[in-house]
Amino acid sequence: MTRRILVTSALPYANGPLHLGHIIETIQTDVWVRAQKMFGHDCRYLCADDAHGTPIMLKAQQEGITPEALIARISASHQADFAEFQIGFDVFHSTHSEENRRMSSDIFQRLEARGLITRKTIKQAYDPEKNMFLPDRFIKGECPKCGAADQYGDNCEQCGATYSPTDLKNPRSVLSGATPVERDSEHFFFDLPQMETQVKQWLSEDRVQPAIRAKLQEWFDSGLQPWDISRDAPYFGFEIPGAPGKFFYVWLDAPIGYIGAFLKLAETIDLDFDTYWGEQSETELIHFIGKDIAYFHTLFWPAMLMGAGLRTPTAVYAHGFLTLNGEKMSKSRGTFIQARTFLNHLDPQALRYYFAAKLSSGIDDIDLSLDDFRLRVNSDLVGKVVNIASRCAGFIHKQFDSQLASELADPSLQEYLVAASVSIRQRYERRETGQAMREIMALADFVNQYIDEKKPWVMAKSPETQSAVQGVCTDGLNAFRILLTYLSPVLPTMSAQAAHFLNLPALDWSELDTPLIGRTINAYEPLMTRVEQQATDALLAETKLEALALAEATKGDGAASSPQADAEPEAQPIDPIAPEITIDQFAAIDLRVARIAQAEHVEGAAKLLRLELDIGGGVMRQVFAGIKSAYKPEDLVGRHTVMVANLKPRQMKFGLSEGMVLAAGGGNGELFILSPDVGATPGMRIK
Ligand SMILES: [Zn+2]
């Protein structure tokens, strides 16, 4: 029976580039969707940018552009990155669209008509200089519990206390530095407690993973609260119908954006709204999300849909966070890898495979260990799978005029491989892609063993066995065809290339047990090359450089996954950009790669280190640098950095300083010296 399925990934927030946390989620979803399509189901994959909220409004202000211009630019970058990672959306839209405005208003009015919207005047922190209400994350001050300085308005990173911004001591607005004042404002609330019984009923029908269910139980136990769904102007979003100056909170219209994307898709293909979204819909609706946004997707979202008389999700599948080399990805530590940076150095299919091999149906965190990544991809894809094709193709081309044998030499090999299709299919269906990849690689081992035992390279040398080489290699290439069919959801491009090589329109699940015999194949082109350590090193080096640039703009850790987690926090003010200079003025600054040959404390100097810089050609420079608070001398020796080589020497109390080392400075006094990419040598001029 053909199933009709709608699938979504969480909507990435349109205030910055994609990172690998977004990519792991879309790869998980895309693999599942491609598998469903390959099994013959009617499956559509929807996504969009989440384009509203305070951070986007402020970022656009900082850049001096409209929010519309900002989200258009970000959308183009998101779509370009997703396309290179081969994410096969049926539609990618935006929550800032007419479809979504219409749908959000419609759902709000339905909820209001059923008595599910209440109004209440609340007190909220207000920035008297910026003339706007402040979200919790835009207020900082001293923790009311432990007194730690510089804590956000919602929780303390030192002692873990949670509180409301009005409890902070010496609070200030991170936007203007002004002391916030309290102001009254009338807000709209969605009356979640009214929906409790219905949501519990929905959850009892096996919609979420056990770990998420346990988390939900905690929320039920502590009691559901009405949900504040409005924000005051200025706000970038949709104005609430009949309430001038009041806007929908970004988290109200973000999930409705799934429907907005559906409506956009329905403009190009004929899709009946009620068949997909009506209360009685039999279409499956599957959401893939990061575990940190479960609250929104398993409480608010189904409750809103029920309240509005629409269908509820069939299932919500959460995944864990992505870690890098065992640690939380961190912007400040320079381990926050952007999608584009990865693409600059490595093959996106390698990452698709690696993530597929690590993913399961659970919510445990997933680690990207770059050493393991390299070994795994080289061993599995290059060493096992691609190897089968390259071992067999040469004989067929050179000795048999590119013609496959007219029958399989050993049909039992093919039977053995095809028999695994039932369990591989089930593993894809259950999102146990890690298990699926292990099973497929065990089959690849089996095929390589078969070729090792037959030894076509020995057979080819003797006239009696020479003709049998064609059959053995035909077996090998048929096995390769089956393995690549199994891997198609994970490696769509390689699957298409393999189809071209085998002279087929595509690799087709329904043709698994139809052997490919008696036909001509095309020239073999290498399908994947080894991942080299140089490439993963370069990826990390570039990521660290980006971190230096980002250190100014965003302090602290971003969520490793889960796009929408950064819906409210993040945007931080940056230093104003300095006045423009001409290219000639820039060229007058002689910037050089320098090697730190020596570094030592300076007696009597509180902030300075004395550095000896090697700038090539035997030239050494002495520089006094104010970086003592951030670096130990012994950690600097041997490092490459960037110096201003033609700065007029300055006589200081401690000696002559003959230049300047470049470092990025954060708002809290952090310092990061700049480093060139791997391979730069002392004396190279920066241009
Ligand atoms: Zn504290």
mmCIF file of N, CA, C and O in Angstrom, residues 233-297:
data_model
loop_
_atom_site.group_PDB
_atom_site.id
_atom_site.type_symbol
_atom_site.label_atom_id
_atom_site.label_comp_id
_atom_site.label_asym_id
_atom_site.label_seq_id
_atom_site.Cartn_x
_atom_site.Cartn_y
_atom_site.Cartn_z
ATOM 1 N N ALA A 233 5.443 45.905 19.664
ATOM 2 C CA ALA A 233 6.269 46.617 18.689
ATOM 3 C C ALA A 233 7.381 47.345 19.455
ATOM 4 O O ALA A 233 7.166 47.727 20.602
ATOM 5 N N PRO A 234 8.568 47.559 18.888
ATOM 6 C CA PRO A 234 8.952 47.108 17.544
ATOM 7 C C PRO A 234 9.303 45.616 17.542
ATOM 8 O O PRO A 234 9.998 45.143 18.428
ATOM 9 N N TYR A 235 8.803 44.909 16.552
ATOM 10 C CA TYR A 235 9.054 43.471 16.463
ATOM 11 C C TYR A 235 8.957 43.089 15.000
ATOM 12 O O TYR A 235 8.065 43.590 14.294
ATOM 13 N N PHE A 236 9.852 42.221 14.524
ATOM 14 C CA PHE A 236 9.734 41.771 13.140
ATOM 15 C C PHE A 236 8.931 40.483 13.116
ATOM 16 O O PHE A 236 9.398 39.442 13.582
ATOM 17 N N GLY A 237 7.674 40.594 12.634
ATOM 18 C CA GLY A 237 6.799 39.434 12.625
ATOM 19 C C GLY A 237 5.462 39.821 12.020
ATOM 20 O O GLY A 237 5.375 40.784 11.257
ATOM 21 N N PHE A 238 4.422 39.088 12.391
ATOM 22 C CA PHE A 238 3.080 39.381 11.884
ATOM 23 C C PHE A 238 2.277 40.090 12.966
ATOM 24 O O PHE A 238 2.196 39.618 14.106
ATOM 25 N N GLU A 239 1.656 41.189 12.605
ATOM 26 C CA GLU A 239 0.794 41.890 13.552
ATOM 27 C C GLU A 239 -0.449 41.035 13.811
ATOM 28 O O GLU A 239 -0.974 40.381 12.899
ATOM 29 N N ILE A 240 -0.879 41.008 15.062
ATOM 30 C CA ILE A 240 -2.045 40.192 15.415
ATOM 31 C C ILE A 240 -3.307 40.877 14.890
ATOM 32 O O ILE A 240 -3.482 42.078 15.103
ATOM 33 N N PRO A 241 -4.187 40.141 14.225
ATOM 34 C CA PRO A 241 -5.398 40.757 13.671
ATOM 35 C C PRO A 241 -6.189 41.471 14.767
ATOM 36 O O PRO A 241 -6.413 40.896 15.839
ATOM 37 N N GLY A 242 -6.574 42.700 14.528
ATOM 38 C CA GLY A 242 -7.380 43.454 15.479
ATOM 39 C C GLY A 242 -6.615 43.953 16.686
ATOM 40 O O GLY A 242 -7.220 44.389 17.667
ATOM 41 N N ALA A 243 -5.282 43.865 16.679
ATOM 42 C CA ALA A 243 -4.497 44.314 17.833
ATOM 43 C C ALA A 243 -3.274 45.089 17.357
ATOM 44 O O ALA A 243 -2.162 44.571 17.372
ATOM 45 N N PRO A 244 -3.473 46.351 16.960
ATOM 46 C CA PRO A 244 -2.347 47.134 16.435
ATOM 47 C C PRO A 244 -1.202 47.208 17.441
ATOM 48 O O PRO A 244 -1.442 47.352 18.639
ATOM 49 N N GLY A 245 0.028 47.099 16.946
ATOM 50 C CA GLY A 245 1.190 47.184 17.832
ATOM 51 C C GLY A 245 1.512 45.894 18.554
ATOM 52 O O GLY A 245 2.484 45.823 19.293
ATOM 53 N N LYS A 246 0.686 44.863 18.385
ATOM 54 C CA LYS A 246 0.960 43.546 19.008
ATOM 55 C C LYS A 246 1.285 42.548 17.896
ATOM 56 O O LYS A 246 0.585 42.495 16.878
ATOM 57 N N PHE A 247 2.313 41.772 18.123
ATOM 58 C CA PHE A 247 2.774 40.815 17.111
ATOM 59 C C PHE A 247 2.766 39.392 17.651
ATOM 60 O O PHE A 247 2.916 39.177 18.857
ATOM 61 N N PHE A 248 2.601 38.429 16.721
ATOM 62 C CA PHE A 248 2.747 37.033 17.143
ATOM 63 C C PHE A 248 4.198 36.787 17.543
ATOM 64 O O PHE A 248 5.126 37.139 16.812
ATOM 65 N N TYR A 249 4.394 36.138 18.668
ATOM 66 C CA TYR A 249 5.720 35.679 19.090
ATOM 67 C C TYR A 249 6.236 34.708 18.032
ATOM 68 O O TYR A 249 5.479 33.894 17.488
ATOM 69 N N VAL A 250 7.524 34.799 17.732
ATOM 70 C CA VAL A 250 8.118 33.991 16.655
ATOM 71 C C VAL A 250 7.782 32.503 16.788
ATOM 72 O O VAL A 250 7.555 31.804 15.796
ATOM 73 N N TRP A 251 7.678 32.011 18.034
ATOM 74 C CA TRP A 251 7.421 30.579 18.206
ATOM 75 C C TRP A 251 5.967 30.192 17.897
ATOM 76 O O TRP A 251 5.648 29.022 17.818
ATOM 77 N N LEU A 252 5.092 31.194 17.763
ATOM 78 C CA LEU A 252 3.731 30.850 17.329
ATOM 79 C C LEU A 252 3.717 30.574 15.834
ATOM 80 O O LEU A 252 3.222 29.537 15.373
ATOM 81 N N ASP A 253 4.308 31.499 15.048
ATOM 82 C CA ASP A 253 4.183 31.303 13.603
ATOM 83 C C ASP A 253 5.271 30.412 13.007
ATOM 84 O O ASP A 253 5.173 30.045 11.838
ATOM 85 N N ALA A 254 6.295 30.029 13.798
ATOM 86 C CA ALA A 254 7.339 29.148 13.236
ATOM 87 C C ALA A 254 6.784 27.774 12.844
ATOM 88 O O ALA A 254 6.904 27.377 11.685
ATOM 89 N N PRO A 255 6.143 27.034 13.763
ATOM 90 C CA PRO A 255 5.628 25.727 13.325
ATOM 91 C C PRO A 255 4.498 25.839 12.302
ATOM 92 O O PRO A 255 4.363 24.968 11.430
ATOM 93 N N ILE A 256 3.734 26.929 12.392
ATOM 94 C CA ILE A 256 2.694 27.123 11.372
ATOM 95 C C ILE A 256 3.358 27.277 10.002
ATOM 96 O O ILE A 256 2.752 26.994 8.960
ATOM 97 N N GLY A 257 4.634 27.677 10.023
ATOM 98 C CA GLY A 257 5.417 27.751 8.791
ATOM 99 C C GLY A 257 5.482 26.432 8.038
ATOM 100 O O GLY A 257 5.699 26.419 6.828
ATOM 101 N N TYR A 258 5.314 25.309 8.744
ATOM 102 C CA TYR A 258 5.242 24.019 8.035
ATOM 103 C C TYR A 258 4.036 24.019 7.088
ATOM 104 O O TYR A 258 4.113 23.548 5.960
ATOM 105 N N ILE A 259 2.914 24.562 7.610
ATOM 106 C CA ILE A 259 1.720 24.621 6.760
ATOM 107 C C ILE A 259 1.929 25.646 5.654
ATOM 108 O O ILE A 259 1.522 25.442 4.509
ATOM 109 N N GLY A 260 2.588 26.771 6.000
ATOM 110 C CA GLY A 260 2.879 27.788 4.991
ATOM 111 C C GLY A 260 3.691 27.192 3.836
ATOM 112 O O GLY A 260 3.417 27.469 2.661
ATOM 113 N N ALA A 261 4.680 26.370 4.173
ATOM 114 C CA ALA A 261 5.504 25.731 3.136
ATOM 115 C C ALA A 261 4.655 24.773 2.302
ATOM 116 O O ALA A 261 4.793 24.693 1.081
ATOM 117 N N PHE A 262 3.750 24.067 2.992
ATOM 118 C CA PHE A 262 2.842 23.162 2.263
ATOM 119 C C PHE A 262 2.003 23.955 1.254
ATOM 120 O O PHE A 262 1.846 23.549 0.099
ATOM 121 N N LEU A 263 1.477 25.104 1.700
ATOM 122 C CA LEU A 263 0.643 25.919 0.800
ATOM 123 C C LEU A 263 1.442 26.396 -0.406
ATOM 124 O O LEU A 263 0.927 26.485 -1.518
ATOM 125 N N LYS A 264 2.713 26.701 -0.180
ATOM 126 C CA LYS A 264 3.576 27.120 -1.283
ATOM 127 C C LYS A 264 3.741 25.962 -2.283
ATOM 128 O O LYS A 264 3.638 26.152 -3.497
ATOM 129 N N LEU A 265 3.968 24.769 -1.739
ATOM 130 C CA LEU A 265 4.125 23.592 -2.604
ATOM 131 C C LEU A 265 2.841 23.323 -3.382
ATOM 132 O O LEU A 265 2.864 22.955 -4.560
ATOM 133 N N ALA A 266 1.711 23.560 -2.695
ATOM 134 C CA ALA A 266 0.410 23.281 -3.319
ATOM 135 C C ALA A 266 0.095 24.254 -4.459
ATOM 136 O O ALA A 266 -0.857 24.049 -5.202
ATOM 137 N N GLU A 267 0.901 25.314 -4.587
ATOM 138 C CA GLU A 267 0.726 26.201 -5.743
ATOM 139 C C GLU A 267 1.239 25.537 -7.015
ATOM 140 O O GLU A 267 0.817 25.879 -8.110
ATOM 141 N N THR A 268 2.207 24.637 -6.861
ATOM 142 C CA THR A 268 2.820 24.043 -8.049
ATOM 143 C C THR A 268 2.297 22.645 -8.340
ATOM 144 O O THR A 268 2.323 22.200 -9.474
ATOM 145 N N ILE A 269 1.880 21.910 -7.309
ATOM 146 C CA ILE A 269 1.245 20.620 -7.567
ATOM 147 C C ILE A 269 -0.098 20.573 -6.850
ATOM 148 O O ILE A 269 -0.287 21.224 -5.835
ATOM 149 N N ASP A 270 -0.962 19.792 -7.381
ATOM 150 C CA ASP A 270 -2.320 19.757 -6.881
ATOM 151 C C ASP A 270 -2.380 18.940 -5.590
ATOM 152 O O ASP A 270 -2.326 17.716 -5.620
ATOM 153 N N LEU A 271 -2.444 19.619 -4.444
ATOM 154 C CA LEU A 271 -2.539 18.936 -3.157
ATOM 155 C C LEU A 271 -3.751 19.500 -2.422
ATOM 156 O O LEU A 271 -3.848 20.709 -2.233
ATOM 157 N N ASP A 272 -4.639 18.632 -2.012
ATOM 158 C CA ASP A 272 -5.861 19.074 -1.342
ATOM 159 C C ASP A 272 -5.584 19.360 0.137
ATOM 160 O O ASP A 272 -5.029 18.517 0.844
ATOM 161 N N PHE A 273 -5.957 20.560 0.599
ATOM 162 C CA PHE A 273 -5.616 20.969 1.966
ATOM 163 C C PHE A 273 -6.134 19.986 3.008
ATOM 164 O O PHE A 273 -5.407 19.543 3.885
ATOM 165 N N ASP A 274 -7.418 19.623 2.913
ATOM 166 C CA ASP A 274 -7.994 18.774 3.956
ATOM 167 C C ASP A 274 -7.409 17.362 3.961
ATOM 168 O O ASP A 274 -7.337 16.719 5.009
ATOM 169 N N THR A 275 -6.989 16.887 2.780
ATOM 170 C CA THR A 275 -6.366 15.567 2.722
ATOM 171 C C THR A 275 -5.105 15.533 3.580
ATOM 172 O O THR A 275 -4.744 14.509 4.152
ATOM 173 N N TYR A 276 -4.445 16.704 3.670
ATOM 174 C CA TYR A 276 -3.199 16.762 4.434
ATOM 175 C C TYR A 276 -3.382 17.336 5.839
ATOM 176 O O TYR A 276 -2.730 16.911 6.771
ATOM 177 N N TRP A 277 -4.255 18.327 5.996
ATOM 178 C CA TRP A 277 -4.323 19.052 7.270
ATOM 179 C C TRP A 277 -5.689 19.000 7.951
ATOM 180 O O TRP A 277 -5.829 19.499 9.073
ATOM 181 N N GLY A 278 -6.699 18.447 7.280
ATOM 182 C CA GLY A 278 -8.020 18.368 7.900
ATOM 183 C C GLY A 278 -7.994 17.461 9.131
ATOM 184 O O GLY A 278 -7.139 16.583 9.257
ATOM 185 N N GLU A 279 -8.956 17.666 10.018
ATOM 186 C CA GLU A 279 -8.996 16.928 11.283
ATOM 187 C C GLU A 279 -8.994 15.413 11.052
ATOM 188 O O GLU A 279 -8.459 14.652 11.850
ATOM 189 N N GLN A 280 -9.623 14.971 9.941
ATOM 190 C CA GLN A 280 -9.735 13.527 9.678
ATOM 191 C C GLN A 280 -8.634 13.019 8.738
ATOM 192 O O GLN A 280 -8.714 11.903 8.232
ATOM 193 N N SER A 281 -7.624 13.837 8.486
ATOM 194 C CA SER A 281 -6.588 13.464 7.516
ATOM 195 C C SER A 281 -5.947 12.123 7.858
ATOM 196 O O SER A 281 -5.637 11.839 9.019
ATOM 197 N N GLU A 282 -5.737 11.297 6.822
ATOM 198 C CA GLU A 282 -5.029 10.032 7.037
ATOM 199 C C GLU A 282 -3.590 10.102 6.550
ATOM 200 O O GLU A 282 -2.868 9.108 6.574
ATOM 201 N N THR A 283 -3.186 11.293 6.105
ATOM 202 C CA THR A 283 -1.781 11.483 5.717
ATOM 203 C C THR A 283 -0.914 11.428 6.973
ATOM 204 O O THR A 283 -1.303 11.939 8.014
ATOM 205 N N GLU A 284 0.257 10.793 6.851
ATOM 206 C CA GLU A 284 1.181 10.821 7.988
ATOM 207 C C GLU A 284 1.885 12.177 8.008
ATOM 208 O O GLU A 284 2.286 12.684 6.972
ATOM 209 N N LEU A 285 2.012 12.737 9.198
ATOM 210 C CA LEU A 285 2.744 13.995 9.370
ATOM 211 C C LEU A 285 3.876 13.729 10.363
ATOM 212 O O LEU A 285 3.625 13.435 11.531
ATOM 213 N N ILE A 286 5.116 13.814 9.879
ATOM 214 C CA ILE A 286 6.280 13.440 10.688
ATOM 215 C C ILE A 286 7.198 14.644 10.839
ATOM 216 O O ILE A 286 7.631 15.224 9.851
ATOM 217 N N HIS A 287 7.494 15.035 12.093
ATOM 218 C CA HIS A 287 8.439 16.126 12.341
ATOM 219 C C HIS A 287 9.757 15.573 12.862
ATOM 220 O O HIS A 287 9.774 14.839 13.850
ATOM 221 N N PHE A 288 10.856 15.952 12.223
ATOM 222 C CA PHE A 288 12.190 15.679 12.759
ATOM 223 C C PHE A 288 12.682 16.956 13.441
ATOM 224 O O PHE A 288 12.636 18.038 12.843
ATOM 225 N N ILE A 289 13.161 16.816 14.686
ATOM 226 C CA ILE A 289 13.604 18.002 15.456
ATOM 227 C C ILE A 289 14.808 17.647 16.334
ATOM 228 O O ILE A 289 15.124 16.474 16.526
ATOM 229 N N GLY A 290 15.450 18.677 16.876
ATOM 230 C CA GLY A 290 16.449 18.476 17.921
ATOM 231 C C GLY A 290 15.739 18.350 19.259
ATOM 232 O O GLY A 290 14.673 18.930 19.455
ATOM 233 N N LYS A 291 16.334 17.613 20.201
ATOM 234 C CA LYS A 291 15.611 17.312 21.439
ATOM 235 C C LYS A 291 15.306 18.559 22.267
ATOM 236 O O LYS A 291 14.385 18.561 23.073
ATOM 237 N N ASP A 292 16.071 19.644 22.060
ATOM 238 C CA ASP A 292 15.852 20.839 22.880
ATOM 239 C C ASP A 292 14.586 21.605 22.503
ATOM 240 O O ASP A 292 14.169 22.490 23.242
ATOM 241 N N ILE A 293 13.985 21.291 21.359
ATOM 242 C CA ILE A 293 12.751 22.006 21.021
ATOM 243 C C ILE A 293 11.533 21.079 21.090
ATOM 244 O O ILE A 293 10.486 21.353 20.503
ATOM 245 N N ALA A 294 11.668 19.994 21.850
ATOM 246 C CA ALA A 294 10.570 19.045 22.012
ATOM 247 C C ALA A 294 9.346 19.717 22.643
ATOM 248 O O ALA A 294 8.208 19.447 22.275
ATOM 249 N N TYR A 295 9.626 20.600 23.606
ATOM 250 C CA TYR A 295 8.544 21.276 24.310
ATOM 251 C C TYR A 295 7.572 21.946 23.331
ATOM 252 O O TYR A 295 6.361 21.812 23.429
ATOM 253 N N PHE A 296 8.148 22.663 22.369
ATOM 254 C CA PHE A 296 7.311 23.381 21.405
ATOM 255 C C PHE A 296 6.543 22.425 20.481
ATOM 256 O O PHE A 296 5.406 22.681 20.132
ATOM 257 N N HIS A 297 7.217 21.340 20.105
ATOM 258 C CA HIS A 297 6.615 20.456 19.104
ATOM 259 C C HIS A 297 5.686 19.392 19.679
ATOM 260 O O HIS A 297 4.904 18.806 18.951
#
